[in-house]
Short mmCIF file of C-alpha atoms (C1' of nucleotides) in Angstrom, two decimals:
data_model
loop_
_atom_site.label_atom_id
_atom_site.label_comp_id
_atom_site.label_asym_id
_atom_site.label_seq_id
_atom_site.Cartn_x
_atom_site.Cartn_y
_atom_site.Cartn_z
CA UNK A 25 32.32 -5.80 -34.20
CA UNK A 26 30.93 -2.99 -36.24
CA UNK A 27 27.34 -2.32 -36.99
CA UNK A 28 25.28 0.42 -38.45
CA UNK A 29 23.76 2.59 -35.78
CA UNK A 30 22.24 6.00 -36.06
CA UNK A 31 24.44 8.55 -34.41
CA UNK A 32 21.98 9.28 -31.70
CA UNK A 33 23.23 10.82 -28.51
CA UNK A 34 24.07 7.88 -26.27
CA UNK A 35 23.12 9.63 -23.09
CA UNK A 36 20.48 11.92 -21.72
CA UNK A 37 20.19 14.54 -19.06
CA UNK A 38 17.38 14.57 -16.53
CA UNK A 39 16.62 17.76 -14.67
CA UNK A 40 14.70 17.64 -11.43
CA UNK A 41 13.32 21.12 -10.85
CA UNK A 42 12.24 21.97 -7.33
CA UNK A 43 10.23 24.89 -6.05
CA UNK A 44 8.44 25.79 -2.83
CA UNK A 45 4.76 26.09 -3.63
CA UNK A 46 2.06 26.73 -1.06
CA UNK A 47 4.17 25.59 1.85
CA UNK A 48 5.39 22.43 0.20
CA UNK A 49 8.38 21.38 -1.83
CA UNK A 50 7.27 20.55 -5.33
CA UNK A 51 8.91 18.92 -8.34
CA UNK A 52 8.14 19.64 -11.97
CA UNK A 53 6.98 16.72 -14.13
CA UNK A 54 6.01 16.66 -17.78
CA UNK A 55 3.15 14.73 -19.32
CA UNK A 56 4.46 11.97 -21.52
CA UNK A 57 3.85 12.25 -25.24
CA UNK A 58 1.44 9.35 -25.57
CA UNK A 59 -1.98 10.18 -24.24
CA UNK A 60 -1.74 8.09 -21.09
CA UNK A 61 -1.54 9.65 -17.69
CA UNK A 62 2.16 9.09 -17.29
CA UNK A 63 4.60 11.60 -16.02
CA UNK A 64 8.29 11.97 -16.62
CA UNK A 65 11.18 14.06 -15.42
CA UNK A 66 12.11 16.82 -17.88
CA UNK A 67 15.02 15.61 -19.96
CA UNK A 68 16.98 16.25 -23.10
CA UNK A 69 20.32 15.68 -24.77
CA UNK A 70 23.23 18.09 -25.05
CA UNK A 71 23.67 20.00 -28.27
CA UNK A 72 27.10 20.04 -29.89
CA UNK A 73 29.52 22.20 -28.00
CA UNK A 74 27.22 22.46 -25.01
CA UNK A 75 28.45 21.34 -21.63
CA UNK A 76 26.37 18.98 -19.51
CA UNK A 77 25.45 21.66 -17.05
CA UNK A 78 24.70 24.01 -19.90
CA UNK A 79 22.33 21.45 -21.33
CA UNK A 80 20.66 21.05 -17.96
CA UNK A 81 20.16 24.80 -17.72
CA UNK A 82 18.67 24.91 -21.20
CA UNK A 83 16.32 22.01 -20.47
CA UNK A 84 15.21 23.77 -17.32
CA UNK A 85 14.62 26.99 -19.15
CA UNK A 86 12.54 25.25 -21.79
CA UNK A 87 10.41 23.77 -19.03
CA UNK A 88 9.83 26.74 -16.72
CA UNK A 89 10.68 29.70 -18.93
CA UNK A 90 13.52 30.90 -16.75
CA UNK A 91 16.95 29.71 -15.77
CA UNK A 92 17.21 28.00 -12.38
CA UNK A 93 19.11 30.04 -9.85
CA UNK A 94 21.06 27.02 -8.70
CA UNK A 95 21.81 23.70 -10.30
CA UNK A 96 23.98 20.77 -9.35
CA UNK A 97 24.81 17.26 -10.46
CA UNK A 98 22.91 14.80 -8.32
CA UNK A 99 23.04 11.32 -9.86
CA UNK A 100 24.17 9.22 -12.78
CA UNK A 101 22.72 5.96 -14.04
CA UNK A 102 24.13 3.42 -16.43
CA UNK A 103 22.48 0.83 -18.53
CA UNK A 104 20.37 -1.80 -16.91
CA UNK A 105 17.79 0.78 -16.13
CA UNK A 106 16.95 2.16 -19.52
CA UNK A 107 15.94 5.73 -19.98
CA UNK A 108 12.85 6.60 -22.09
CA UNK A 109 15.21 7.99 -24.71
CA UNK A 110 16.80 4.54 -24.85
CA UNK A 111 20.04 6.18 -23.82
CA UNK A 112 22.65 3.98 -22.24
CA UNK A 113 23.46 6.43 -19.52
CA UNK A 114 21.71 9.36 -18.00
CA UNK A 115 22.97 12.14 -15.79
CA UNK A 116 20.58 13.82 -13.39
CA UNK A 117 20.79 17.43 -12.25
CA UNK A 118 18.88 19.17 -9.50
CA UNK A 119 17.70 22.70 -10.13
CA UNK A 120 16.03 25.21 -7.87
CA UNK A 121 13.38 27.59 -9.15
CA UNK A 122 12.30 30.64 -7.18
CA UNK A 123 8.71 30.86 -6.08
CA UNK A 124 6.60 33.17 -8.16
CA UNK A 125 7.89 32.07 -11.54
CA UNK A 126 4.92 30.75 -13.48
CA UNK A 127 4.85 28.12 -16.18
CA UNK A 128 4.42 29.18 -19.81
CA UNK A 129 0.82 28.99 -21.01
CA UNK A 130 -0.19 25.63 -22.44
CA UNK A 131 2.79 23.97 -20.81
CA UNK A 132 2.92 20.20 -20.67
CA UNK A 133 4.48 20.53 -17.24
CA UNK A 134 2.92 20.44 -13.81
CA UNK A 135 4.22 21.05 -10.31
CA UNK A 136 3.62 18.14 -7.94
CA UNK A 137 4.09 18.43 -4.18
CA UNK A 138 6.71 15.83 -3.34
CA UNK A 139 4.32 14.20 -0.93
CA UNK A 140 1.83 13.67 -3.77
CA UNK A 141 3.95 12.53 -6.66
CA UNK A 142 2.13 10.38 -9.22
CA UNK A 143 3.07 6.76 -9.75
CA UNK A 144 6.30 6.41 -11.65
CA UNK A 145 9.08 3.92 -12.16
CA UNK A 146 11.41 3.21 -9.27
CA UNK A 147 14.23 4.69 -11.30
CA UNK A 148 12.46 8.04 -11.76
CA UNK A 149 11.56 7.97 -8.11
CA UNK A 150 15.19 7.35 -7.20
CA UNK A 151 16.29 10.30 -9.30
CA UNK A 152 13.86 12.60 -7.54
CA UNK A 153 14.83 11.29 -4.14
CA UNK A 154 18.50 11.77 -4.87
CA UNK A 155 17.77 15.28 -6.10
CA UNK A 156 16.03 16.13 -2.84
CA UNK A 157 18.86 14.55 -0.89
CA UNK A 158 21.38 16.63 -2.78
CA UNK A 159 19.46 19.79 -2.01
CA UNK A 160 19.11 18.97 1.65
CA UNK A 161 22.77 18.13 2.06
CA UNK A 162 23.88 21.32 0.28
CA UNK A 163 21.67 23.80 2.04
CA UNK A 164 24.32 24.29 4.71
CA UNK A 165 26.89 25.33 2.16
CA UNK A 166 24.81 27.05 -0.50
CA UNK A 167 22.02 29.56 0.14
CA UNK A 168 19.40 27.30 -1.43
CA UNK A 169 16.63 28.38 0.88
CA UNK A 170 16.89 31.96 -0.37
CA UNK A 171 16.80 30.70 -3.95
CA UNK A 172 13.49 29.02 -3.37
CA UNK A 173 11.95 32.32 -2.36
CA UNK A 174 11.16 35.40 -4.41
CA UNK A 175 13.45 38.41 -4.10
CA UNK A 176 11.63 39.71 -1.05
CA UNK A 177 10.09 37.51 1.58
CA UNK A 178 8.98 37.51 5.18
CA UNK A 179 11.06 35.86 7.86
CA UNK A 180 8.25 33.41 8.51
CA UNK A 181 8.37 32.36 4.86
CA UNK A 182 12.12 31.88 5.10
CA UNK A 183 11.71 29.80 8.23
CA UNK A 184 9.07 27.69 6.52
CA UNK A 185 11.45 26.92 3.67
CA UNK A 186 14.15 25.91 6.11
CA UNK A 187 11.67 23.69 7.89
CA UNK A 188 10.68 22.10 4.57
CA UNK A 189 14.29 21.42 3.67
CA UNK A 190 15.27 20.19 7.11
CA UNK A 191 12.08 18.27 7.68
CA UNK A 192 11.66 19.60 11.20
CA UNK A 193 10.26 22.57 13.06
CA UNK A 194 12.58 25.37 14.13
CA UNK A 195 12.40 27.70 17.07
CA UNK A 196 11.26 31.13 15.94
CA UNK A 197 13.31 33.33 18.24
CA UNK A 198 16.47 31.26 17.79
CA UNK A 199 16.03 31.23 14.06
CA UNK A 200 15.83 34.98 13.89
CA UNK A 201 18.67 35.52 16.32
CA UNK A 202 20.97 33.27 14.28
CA UNK A 203 19.86 34.92 11.07
CA UNK A 204 20.57 38.36 12.41
CA UNK A 205 24.00 37.32 13.67
CA UNK A 206 24.87 35.97 10.23
CA UNK A 207 24.11 39.22 8.38
CA UNK A 208 22.42 37.34 5.56
CA UNK A 209 19.28 39.41 5.12
CA UNK A 210 18.37 43.06 5.26
CA UNK A 211 14.96 44.55 5.95
CA UNK A 212 13.08 46.48 3.33
CA UNK A 213 10.59 49.24 4.03
CA UNK A 214 7.67 47.11 2.89
CA UNK A 215 5.21 45.12 4.93
CA UNK A 216 2.77 42.50 3.83
CA UNK A 217 -0.41 41.51 5.57
CA UNK A 218 -2.34 38.49 4.53
CA UNK A 219 -5.37 37.25 6.34
CA UNK A 220 -5.57 37.54 10.04
CA UNK A 221 -2.51 38.50 11.98
CA UNK A 222 -0.12 41.36 12.11
CA UNK A 223 1.58 42.18 8.79
CA UNK A 224 5.12 40.94 8.34
CA UNK A 225 8.08 43.00 7.26
CA UNK A 226 9.68 41.99 3.98
CA UNK A 227 13.36 41.15 3.79
CA UNK A 228 15.79 40.54 0.99
CA UNK A 229 18.82 38.32 0.75
CA UNK A 230 21.87 40.53 1.20
CA UNK A 231 24.85 38.64 2.58
CA UNK A 232 27.69 40.69 4.01
CA UNK A 233 31.23 39.56 3.48
CA UNK A 234 31.82 39.79 7.19
CA UNK A 235 33.16 36.29 7.84
CA UNK A 236 32.37 35.04 11.28
CA UNK A 237 34.46 32.35 12.80
CA UNK A 238 32.97 28.94 12.21
CA UNK A 239 33.03 26.91 15.34
CA UNK A 240 33.68 23.32 16.01
CA UNK A 241 33.16 20.06 14.25
CA UNK A 242 29.69 18.66 13.85
CA UNK A 243 30.03 15.10 15.08
CA UNK A 244 26.35 15.07 15.86
CA UNK A 245 25.53 14.94 12.16
CA UNK A 246 27.55 11.76 11.87
CA UNK A 247 25.28 9.73 14.10
CA UNK A 248 24.23 6.49 12.42
CA UNK B 7 22.39 11.15 -40.79
CA UNK B 8 23.77 7.69 -40.40
CA UNK B 9 27.37 6.72 -40.46
CA UNK B 10 29.44 3.74 -39.61
CA UNK B 11 30.84 3.90 -36.13
CA UNK B 12 32.40 1.22 -34.04
CA UNK B 13 30.20 0.39 -31.09
CA UNK B 14 32.67 1.57 -28.52
CA UNK B 15 31.46 2.64 -25.14
CA UNK B 16 30.63 6.30 -25.57
CA UNK B 17 31.56 7.25 -22.06
CA UNK B 18 34.17 6.63 -19.45
CA UNK B 19 34.42 6.63 -15.71
CA UNK B 20 37.16 8.42 -13.82
CA UNK B 21 37.87 7.45 -10.25
CA UNK B 22 39.74 9.83 -7.99
CA UNK B 23 41.09 7.79 -5.10
CA UNK B 24 42.09 9.66 -1.99
CA UNK B 25 44.09 8.51 1.02
CA UNK B 26 45.78 10.16 3.98
CA UNK B 27 49.49 9.44 3.70
CA UNK B 28 52.13 10.85 6.02
CA UNK B 29 49.96 13.66 7.26
CA UNK B 30 48.76 14.72 3.84
CA UNK B 31 45.84 13.99 1.60
CA UNK B 32 47.03 12.13 -1.48
CA UNK B 33 45.46 11.17 -4.80
CA UNK B 34 46.31 8.12 -6.87
CA UNK B 35 47.51 8.70 -10.41
CA UNK B 36 48.55 6.20 -13.04
CA UNK B 37 51.44 6.55 -15.44
CA UNK B 38 50.20 6.96 -18.98
CA UNK B 39 50.88 4.18 -21.44
CA UNK B 40 53.32 6.03 -23.66
CA UNK B 41 56.72 6.44 -22.10
CA UNK B 42 56.41 10.12 -21.31
CA UNK B 43 56.13 11.38 -17.79
CA UNK B 44 52.42 12.01 -17.95
CA UNK B 45 49.93 11.06 -15.31
CA UNK B 46 46.26 10.33 -15.55
CA UNK B 47 43.35 9.64 -13.27
CA UNK B 48 42.46 5.93 -13.13
CA UNK B 49 39.58 5.31 -15.50
CA UNK B 50 37.67 2.63 -17.33
CA UNK B 51 34.38 1.82 -18.97
CA UNK B 52 31.47 -0.12 -17.54
CA UNK B 53 31.08 -3.74 -18.53
CA UNK B 54 27.68 -4.94 -19.71
CA UNK B 55 25.21 -5.17 -16.89
CA UNK B 56 27.46 -3.27 -14.53
CA UNK B 57 26.17 -0.09 -12.92
CA UNK B 58 28.20 3.08 -13.02
CA UNK B 59 29.08 2.90 -9.37
CA UNK B 60 29.89 -0.77 -9.74
CA UNK B 61 32.28 0.08 -12.51
CA UNK B 62 33.89 2.76 -10.37
CA UNK B 63 34.39 0.25 -7.57
CA UNK B 64 35.96 -2.26 -9.94
CA UNK B 65 38.29 0.36 -11.42
CA UNK B 66 39.33 1.33 -7.92
CA UNK B 67 39.94 -2.26 -6.96
CA UNK B 68 42.08 -2.83 -10.02
CA UNK B 69 44.16 0.18 -9.03
CA UNK B 70 44.68 -0.30 -5.31
CA UNK B 71 43.88 -3.97 -4.82
CA UNK B 72 41.00 -3.34 -2.47
CA UNK B 73 37.55 -1.85 -2.66
CA UNK B 74 37.24 1.73 -1.45
CA UNK B 75 35.28 2.05 1.75
CA UNK B 76 33.31 4.95 0.43
CA UNK B 77 32.60 6.20 -3.05
CA UNK B 78 30.41 8.93 -4.48
CA UNK B 79 29.62 10.67 -7.72
CA UNK B 80 31.51 13.94 -7.90
CA UNK B 81 31.39 15.33 -11.42
CA UNK B 82 30.33 14.78 -15.02
CA UNK B 83 31.81 16.24 -18.17
CA UNK B 84 30.44 16.37 -21.66
CA UNK B 85 32.15 16.78 -24.95
CA UNK B 86 34.21 19.85 -25.57
CA UNK B 87 36.79 18.56 -23.20
CA UNK B 88 37.66 15.21 -24.65
CA UNK B 89 38.67 12.34 -22.45
CA UNK B 90 41.82 10.31 -23.30
CA UNK B 91 39.53 7.43 -24.27
CA UNK B 92 37.90 9.79 -26.80
CA UNK B 93 34.66 9.28 -24.97
CA UNK B 94 32.02 11.91 -25.40
CA UNK B 95 31.15 12.06 -21.76
CA UNK B 96 32.87 11.04 -18.58
CA UNK B 97 31.56 10.61 -15.09
CA UNK B 98 33.91 11.12 -12.16
CA UNK B 99 33.66 9.34 -8.82
CA UNK B 100 35.53 10.04 -5.61
CA UNK B 101 36.71 7.10 -3.55
CA UNK B 102 38.34 6.92 -0.15
CA UNK B 103 41.01 4.36 0.64
CA UNK B 104 42.05 3.58 4.21
CA UNK B 105 45.62 4.27 5.23
CA UNK B 106 47.77 1.19 5.39
CA UNK B 107 46.55 -0.40 2.18
CA UNK B 108 49.57 -0.80 -0.08
CA UNK B 109 49.68 -0.81 -3.85
CA UNK B 110 50.20 -4.12 -5.71
CA UNK B 111 53.84 -4.77 -6.62
CA UNK B 112 54.84 -3.36 -9.99
CA UNK B 113 51.85 -1.09 -10.03
CA UNK B 114 51.71 1.70 -12.57
CA UNK B 115 50.08 3.84 -9.92
CA UNK B 116 51.57 6.34 -7.51
CA UNK B 117 50.18 8.35 -4.61
CA UNK B 118 50.74 12.08 -4.97
CA UNK B 119 50.18 14.49 -2.09
CA UNK B 120 47.56 16.90 -3.36
CA UNK B 121 49.90 19.80 -2.75
CA UNK B 122 52.47 18.22 -5.09
CA UNK B 123 50.39 16.97 -7.98
CA UNK B 124 52.26 16.72 -11.28
CA UNK B 125 51.36 18.92 -14.22
CA UNK B 126 48.16 17.81 -15.87
CA UNK B 127 45.40 19.18 -18.04
CA UNK B 128 43.04 21.68 -16.51
CA UNK B 129 40.25 19.17 -16.97
CA UNK B 130 42.00 16.49 -14.91
CA UNK B 131 42.82 19.11 -12.35
CA UNK B 132 39.18 20.13 -12.20
CA UNK B 133 38.13 16.55 -11.65
CA UNK B 134 40.51 16.17 -8.73
CA UNK B 135 39.47 19.49 -7.24
CA UNK B 136 35.83 18.57 -7.48
CA UNK B 137 36.57 15.21 -5.88
CA UNK B 138 38.22 16.91 -2.92
CA UNK B 139 35.36 19.36 -2.71
CA UNK B 140 32.88 16.51 -2.65
CA UNK B 141 34.78 14.83 0.17
CA UNK B 142 35.02 17.99 2.21
CA UNK B 143 31.36 18.79 1.82
CA UNK B 144 30.31 15.25 2.78
CA UNK B 145 32.46 14.76 5.83
CA UNK B 146 29.74 16.22 8.01
CA UNK B 147 27.24 13.63 6.88
CA UNK B 148 29.39 10.58 6.23
CA UNK B 149 32.18 9.30 8.50
CA UNK B 150 34.82 9.87 5.83
CA UNK B 151 37.55 10.76 8.29
CA UNK B 152 37.33 7.32 9.90
CA UNK B 153 37.51 5.70 6.48
CA UNK B 154 40.80 7.39 5.78
CA UNK B 155 42.33 5.80 8.86
CA UNK B 156 43.21 2.18 9.59
CA UNK B 157 40.93 0.21 11.89
CA UNK B 158 42.68 1.48 15.01
CA UNK B 159 44.09 4.93 15.36
CA UNK B 160 45.08 7.49 17.93
CA UNK B 161 42.90 10.48 18.64
CA UNK B 162 45.67 12.75 17.43
CA UNK B 163 45.68 10.93 14.10
CA UNK B 164 41.93 11.35 13.86
CA UNK B 165 42.23 15.02 14.63
CA UNK B 166 44.92 15.39 11.99
CA UNK B 167 42.63 13.88 9.38
CA UNK B 168 39.84 16.24 10.34
CA UNK B 169 42.26 19.13 10.10
CA UNK B 170 43.36 17.96 6.65
CA UNK B 171 39.78 17.73 5.44
CA UNK B 172 38.68 20.99 7.02
CA UNK B 173 41.85 22.85 6.14
CA UNK B 174 42.14 24.37 9.59
CA UNK B 175 43.48 23.59 13.03
CA UNK B 176 41.14 22.29 15.70
CA UNK B 177 41.24 22.71 19.44
CA UNK B 178 42.40 19.49 21.04
CA UNK B 179 40.31 19.47 24.18
CA UNK B 180 37.16 20.56 22.36
CA UNK B 181 37.72 17.98 19.66
CA UNK B 182 37.92 15.17 22.19
CA UNK B 183 35.00 16.41 24.21
CA UNK B 184 32.77 16.57 21.14
CA UNK B 185 34.00 13.16 20.04
CA UNK B 186 33.22 11.63 23.40
CA UNK B 187 29.78 13.20 23.49
CA UNK B 188 29.01 11.71 20.07
CA UNK B 189 29.82 8.12 21.07
CA UNK B 190 31.61 7.53 17.79
CA UNK B 191 34.78 5.82 19.00
CA UNK B 192 35.71 3.35 21.68
CA UNK B 193 39.08 2.89 23.29
CA UNK B 194 41.08 -0.29 22.83
CA UNK B 195 43.57 -1.68 25.34
CA UNK B 196 46.51 -0.89 23.11
CA UNK B 197 48.88 2.03 23.23
CA UNK B 198 51.33 3.21 20.66
CA UNK B 199 54.45 5.26 21.30
CA UNK B 200 56.39 6.77 18.48
CA UNK B 201 59.34 9.04 19.01
CA UNK B 202 59.38 11.40 21.89
CA UNK B 203 56.30 11.97 23.88
CA UNK B 204 53.88 9.92 25.87
CA UNK B 205 52.34 6.98 24.00
CA UNK B 206 48.81 7.44 22.73
CA UNK B 207 45.91 5.11 23.31
CA UNK B 208 44.43 3.47 20.23
CA UNK B 209 40.76 3.83 19.41
CA UNK B 210 38.42 2.22 16.95
CA UNK B 211 35.39 3.53 15.13
CA UNK B 212 32.33 2.19 16.93
CA UNK B 213 29.28 4.41 16.48
CA UNK B 214 26.38 3.91 18.86
CA UNK B 215 22.87 4.28 17.58
CA UNK B 216 22.14 6.74 20.32
CA UNK B 217 20.82 9.64 18.29
CA UNK B 218 21.44 12.96 19.89
CA UNK B 219 19.27 15.87 18.99
CA UNK B 220 20.81 18.03 16.31
CA UNK B 221 20.63 21.64 17.24
CA UNK B 222 20.07 24.73 15.24
CA UNK B 223 20.69 25.89 11.76
CA UNK B 224 24.18 26.62 10.59
CA UNK B 225 23.91 30.01 8.99
CA UNK B 226 27.57 30.59 9.66
CA UNK B 227 28.47 28.11 6.93
CA UNK B 228 26.53 30.18 4.46
CA UNK B 229 28.81 33.20 4.75
CA UNK B 230 30.02 34.35 1.31
"C1'" DT C 18 -13.76 41.70 21.80
"C1'" DC C 19 -11.20 37.63 20.24
"C1'" DA C 20 -8.14 35.09 17.29
"C1'" DA C 21 -4.07 34.87 14.76
"C1'" DT C 22 0.32 36.03 13.39
"C1'" DA C 23 4.71 39.07 13.83
"C1'" DG C 24 8.36 40.34 16.50
"C1'" DT C 25 11.25 40.82 21.06
"C1'" DG C 26 13.18 40.37 25.83
"C1'" DT C 27 14.85 37.37 29.33
"C1'" DC C 28 16.36 33.19 31.52
"C1'" DT C 29 18.86 28.86 31.72
"C1'" DG C 30 21.41 24.79 30.49
"C1'" DT C 31 24.93 23.48 27.20
"C1'" DT C 32 29.09 23.96 24.88
"C1'" DA C 33 33.26 25.81 22.22
"C1'" DG C 34 37.49 27.62 22.98
"C1'" DA C 35 41.21 29.15 26.18
"C1'" DC C 36 44.20 27.97 29.66
"C1'" DA C 37 46.44 25.27 32.92
"C1'" DT C 38 47.92 20.98 34.80
"C1'" DT C 39 49.18 16.25 35.18
"C1'" DA C 40 51.01 11.92 32.91
"C1'" DT C 41 54.47 9.41 30.54
"C1'" DG C 42 57.69 8.37 27.47
"C1'" DG C 43 62.54 9.43 24.84
"C1'" DA C 44 66.89 11.94 24.51
"C1'" DT D 13 67.27 16.39 33.83
"C1'" DC D 14 64.69 18.41 30.01
"C1'" DC D 15 61.56 18.12 26.22
"C1'" DA D 16 57.71 16.51 23.62
"C1'" DT D 17 53.38 14.66 23.31
"C1'" DA D 18 49.01 12.66 25.50
"C1'" DA D 19 45.16 13.38 28.29
"C1'" DT D 20 42.18 15.90 31.38
"C1'" DG D 21 40.11 19.58 34.58
"C1'" DT D 22 38.32 24.29 35.01
"C1'" DC D 23 36.71 28.77 33.61
"C1'" DT D 24 34.16 31.93 30.65
"C1'" DA D 25 31.74 33.86 26.87
"C1'" DA D 26 28.53 32.60 23.50
"C1'" DC D 27 24.54 30.40 22.12
"C1'" DA D 28 20.30 27.31 21.53
"C1'" DG D 29 15.98 26.53 23.11
"C1'" DA D 30 12.09 27.67 26.24
"C1'" DC D 31 8.91 30.92 27.76
"C1'" DA D 32 6.58 34.98 28.11
"C1'" DC D 33 5.32 39.13 26.49
"C1'" DT D 34 4.00 43.08 23.38
"C1'" DA D 35 2.34 44.66 18.67
"C1'" DT D 36 -0.83 44.80 14.98
"C1'" DT D 37 -4.04 43.30 12.00
"C1'" DG D 38 -8.93 40.93 10.47
"C1'" DA D 39 -13.17 38.95 11.86
#
DNA sequence: TCAATAGTGTCTGTTAGACATTATGGA
DNA sequence: TCCATAATGTCTAACAGACACTATTGA
């Protein structure tokens, strides 16, 4: 069976952009074209000769003005749940944006803390949830936490990001001991004081190639 | 610009099936239709109303005769690297097949140890590599190792699978101690002797809901 | 001065890895 | 009997988490 169809791209790419803003994980949403208060996940279609990940990076850049420092495939949906573009299939990527990058002026995009996302379809919600799940499951293998922070940060800020990603509180002394043993950060000469307490020293991400032996198997993570 | 095109599915689904066979990880490949000695990754296209993962499960079942016990999205490719089906985009899933399941008679499929894969395009190779990477990175969170084994297995077999997935040797006593502490397996009354040594007791996967506290942050996995 | 946060030192229970030993089968 | 593999007990160094303490700022 043949029929006339416009040669529209039959699939779309959604990009869930995540940042750490004011002590919370936040996702970027764009106001939908019609005037109503509806929000959508930034999306687009690949240009000719552009890879899928390349398209995701471009879409991200158009939204936040800079290229995400990390991006990864997180979900794919087929027909049955139609995309706004009416595409038959959509591929979702998760991108991480460092804190401090600001949206272009007059942007149609807004950062929403993930605990205060606006109402949206279950499919959009599933894409965002899977994006967060992808991030959380990768943070052990990829230095995502450092990507969420600006180039220099305090150790308390780093710990906060880890706590956001892990969804639990960490022990301060243990956190710092483990961090020091891993040679992942190096201190700068700068200090930053904000508000009450003692100023904190700033650090930067500076991993050393010194490979430590990785111990054991983590059966505890397998608990049902 | 409009042009006549046949309404063929514009995308395809590749399914990399992995099993543990004779002490090695193996991937299932299918002989290509033309007589030449070329091998391809099992693939198909979704039927109407079928989700992408549903299609992947069906493709897997058609290939090995049973449904994989675990499946997950592992990669997506756009145009530029064309798929044999001439699809513009292909989505790759990774599936795990338990040992012991045998291929249907007269099957066009063959298990290849991943260290002895036949020559194939760099794109196919990339799909398989990403599938293995997905498996390895998920084994901490999903009981993949148990899925690669038949219902009952010896602890040495289990350890071998972990060593295959991790790509390194584990310490026997530590492995068993951690396994016991995690309440993931239970012993059966059966023993199996093969060849020389003392027979080994058979175990089955039987996770208890007893959630142990998960300690610490694993910075060591973040080493570059 | 008090409150709040940064950063460190010490103690203790737990555990990974090493080593040794016993157990049990086949050759 | 010797050898190979299974299974387990013990020791030790390393480490996570708890606690307490000092340091340094703003109010």
